[in-house]
CSV table of C-alpha atoms (C1' of nucleotides) in Angstrom, one decimal:
chain,number,residue,atom,x,y,z
E,9,MET,CA,34.0,10.4,95.5
E,10,ASN,CA,37.8,10.6,96.3
E,11,MET,CA,38.8,12.3,99.5
E,12,SER,CA,42.2,13.5,98.4
E,13,THR,CA,40.5,14.1,94.5
E,14,GLU,CA,37.6,17.0,96.6
E,15,LYS,CA,41.1,18.5,98.6
E,16,PHE,CA,42.6,19.3,95.9
E,17,ARG,CA,39.7,20.7,94.3
E,18,GLN,CA,39.3,22.9,97.1
E,19,GLU,CA,42.7,23.4,97.6
E,20,VAL,CA,42.3,24.7,94.3
E,21,TYR,CA,39.8,27.4,95.1
E,22,HIS,CA,41.3,28.3,97.8
E,23,VAL,CA,43.9,30.1,95.6
E,24,VAL,CA,42.4,31.0,91.9
E,25,ALA,CA,40.5,32.9,95.2
E,26,ALA,CA,43.9,35.0,96.7
E,27,ILE,CA,45.1,35.6,92.6
E,28,PRO,CA,45.8,39.6,92.9
E,29,ARG,CA,44.1,41.5,90.8
E,30,GLY,CA,45.6,42.7,87.7
E,31,LYS,CA,47.5,39.8,88.6
E,32,VAL,CA,47.9,36.0,86.9
E,33,VAL,CA,48.9,32.8,87.9
E,34,THR,CA,49.4,30.5,85.6
E,35,TYR,CA,48.8,26.0,86.5
E,36,GLY,CA,51.6,25.1,87.2
E,37,GLN,CA,51.8,27.7,90.2
E,38,ILE,CA,49.0,25.8,91.7
E,39,ALA,CA,50.2,22.8,91.1
E,40,PHE,CA,52.8,23.4,92.8
E,41,LEU,CA,51.0,25.4,95.3
E,42,THR,CA,48.9,22.5,95.5
E,43,GLY,CA,51.6,20.1,96.7
E,44,ARG,CA,51.3,17.9,92.7
E,45,PRO,CA,53.4,19.6,90.5
E,46,GLN,CA,53.2,17.0,88.1
E,47,ASN,CA,49.6,17.8,87.4
E,48,SER,CA,49.2,21.3,86.0
E,49,ARG,CA,46.4,19.5,83.7
E,50,LEU,CA,44.3,18.6,87.0
E,51,VAL,CA,44.0,21.8,87.5
E,52,GLY,CA,42.8,23.3,84.5
E,53,HIS,CA,40.6,19.9,85.0
E,54,VAL,CA,39.5,20.9,88.2
E,55,LEU,CA,39.0,24.9,87.1
E,56,HIS,CA,37.1,24.1,83.9
E,57,GLY,CA,34.2,22.1,86.4
E,58,THR,CA,34.3,25.8,88.9
E,59,PRO,CA,31.0,26.3,89.5
E,60,ARG,CA,30.2,29.8,88.7
E,61,GLU,CA,28.6,31.0,92.1
E,62,LEU,CA,31.4,30.9,93.8
E,63,ARG,CA,32.3,33.4,92.2
E,64,LEU,CA,36.1,32.9,91.8
E,65,PRO,CA,38.2,34.6,89.4
E,66,CYS,CA,39.4,32.1,87.1
E,67,HIS,CA,40.4,34.5,83.9
E,68,ARG,CA,43.5,34.9,86.1
E,69,VAL,CA,44.7,31.2,85.7
E,70,VAL,CA,46.7,30.8,82.4
E,71,ASN,CA,48.9,28.0,81.1
E,72,GLY,CA,53.0,28.5,81.4
E,73,SER,CA,53.2,30.8,78.2
E,74,GLY,CA,50.8,32.7,78.6
E,75,ARG,CA,48.5,31.7,76.2
E,76,LEU,CA,43.8,32.5,78.1
E,77,VAL,CA,41.9,29.6,78.2
E,78,PRO,CA,40.8,28.6,74.3
E,79,GLY,CA,38.1,29.2,73.4
E,80,TRP,CA,36.6,31.6,76.3
E,81,THR,CA,35.8,34.7,74.0
E,82,GLY,CA,35.8,37.6,76.7
E,83,GLN,CA,38.6,36.3,78.7
E,84,ARG,CA,40.6,39.7,77.2
E,85,ALA,CA,39.1,42.2,78.4
E,86,LEU,CA,38.9,41.2,81.5
E,87,LEU,CA,42.3,40.9,82.0
E,88,GLU,CA,42.7,44.4,80.6
E,89,ARG,CA,40.2,45.7,82.2
E,90,GLU,CA,42.0,45.2,86.3
E,91,GLY,CA,45.2,45.9,83.9
E,92,VAL,CA,47.2,42.6,82.9
E,93,GLU,CA,48.8,43.5,80.4
E,94,PHE,CA,49.5,41.8,76.8
E,95,ARG,CA,52.7,41.0,74.4
E,96,PRO,CA,51.9,41.4,71.0
E,97,ASN,CA,51.5,37.5,70.3
E,98,GLY,CA,47.7,37.9,72.1
E,99,HIS,CA,49.3,35.9,75.4
E,100,VAL,CA,50.2,37.6,78.9
E,101,ASN,CA,52.4,39.1,79.6
E,102,LEU,CA,54.4,37.5,82.1
E,103,LYS,CA,58.0,39.8,82.5
E,104,THR,CA,54.6,42.2,84.3
E,105,SER,CA,51.6,41.0,85.0
E,106,GLN,CA,52.1,37.2,86.9
E,107,TRP,CA,51.8,36.6,89.9
E,108,LYS,CA,55.3,35.8,92.3
E,109,PHE,CA,54.6,34.2,95.2
E,110,MET,CA,57.6,33.5,95.2
E,111,GLU,CA,58.7,36.9,95.7
E,112,THR,CA,57.1,38.0,98.5
E,113,GLU,CA,60.0,38.0,101.5
E,114,ILE,CA,63.2,37.8,99.4
E,115,GLN,CA,63.4,41.3,98.1
E,116,GLU,CA,66.5,42.0,96.2
E,117,PHE,CA,70.5,40.9,96.2
E,118,PRO,CA,73.3,42.1,95.5
E,119,GLY,CA,73.4,41.2,91.6
E,120,PRO,CA,75.0,38.1,90.3
E,121,PRO,CA,79.0,38.3,90.6
E,122,THR,CA,79.9,39.8,87.1
E,123,ARG,CA,82.3,37.4,84.7
E,124,PRO,CA,84.6,38.6,82.6
V,18,DA,C1',39.1,-3.1,80.9
V,19,DC,C1',40.8,-0.4,76.4
V,20,DA,C1',41.4,4.1,74.2
V,21,DT,C1',40.7,8.3,73.9
V,22,DT,C1',41.0,13.4,75.7
V,23,DG,C1',42.1,17.9,77.6
V,24,DA,C1',41.5,25.4,80.1
V,25,DC,C1',49.5,21.7,80.9
V,26,DC,C1',55.2,21.1,81.2
V,27,DG,C1',59.2,21.6,79.8
V,28,DG,C1',62.7,19.7,77.5
V,29,DT,C1',64.4,19.8,72.5
V,30,DT,C1',63.9,20.7,67.5
G,5,DA,C1',58.3,31.5,67.6
G,6,DA,C1',56.7,27.5,67.0
G,7,DA,C1',56.1,22.5,66.7
G,8,DC,C1',56.9,18.0,68.5
G,9,DC,C1',57.4,15.0,72.6
G,10,DG,C1',57.3,11.8,76.3
G,11,DG,C1',54.7,12.2,81.0
G,12,DC,C1',51.1,13.8,83.6
G,13,DC,C1',46.1,11.7,85.4
G,14,DA,C1',40.7,11.6,86.1
G,15,DA,C1',37.0,12.0,82.7
G,16,DT,C1',34.5,9.8,79.3
G,17,DG,C1',33.1,6.9,75.7
DNA sequence: ACATTGACCGGTT
DNA sequence: AAACCGGCCAATG
């Protein structure tokens, strides 16, 4: 068993556990937060093998374009139940339902200078 | 030791 | 919007 990958697995679990109701995060975001921004595929691999008894909100993880997990029927119902919004094409509306952890400290900036 | 396969991503048609 | 491509890396055969 490789130690660092085991730690990586635990960190992924921690992030997923912290996703608030009604919001989703992408595999890429989790990869970034766990210090392996290049390895979003591994996040998916870890989540695929998540034990059910951990009771993690795995349904709140989607891919970068808002697509749901291939073959997981019922994920959409779980998300809709907690208020996640969907687009006409069946993807999550990331614009309104993505958890943007970067924007927790900085609220507003004076708007960008309008250039004619 | 390969080769293939993914719950992926960013950039380019 | 959607398809394709190259890069990524653990797991699997």
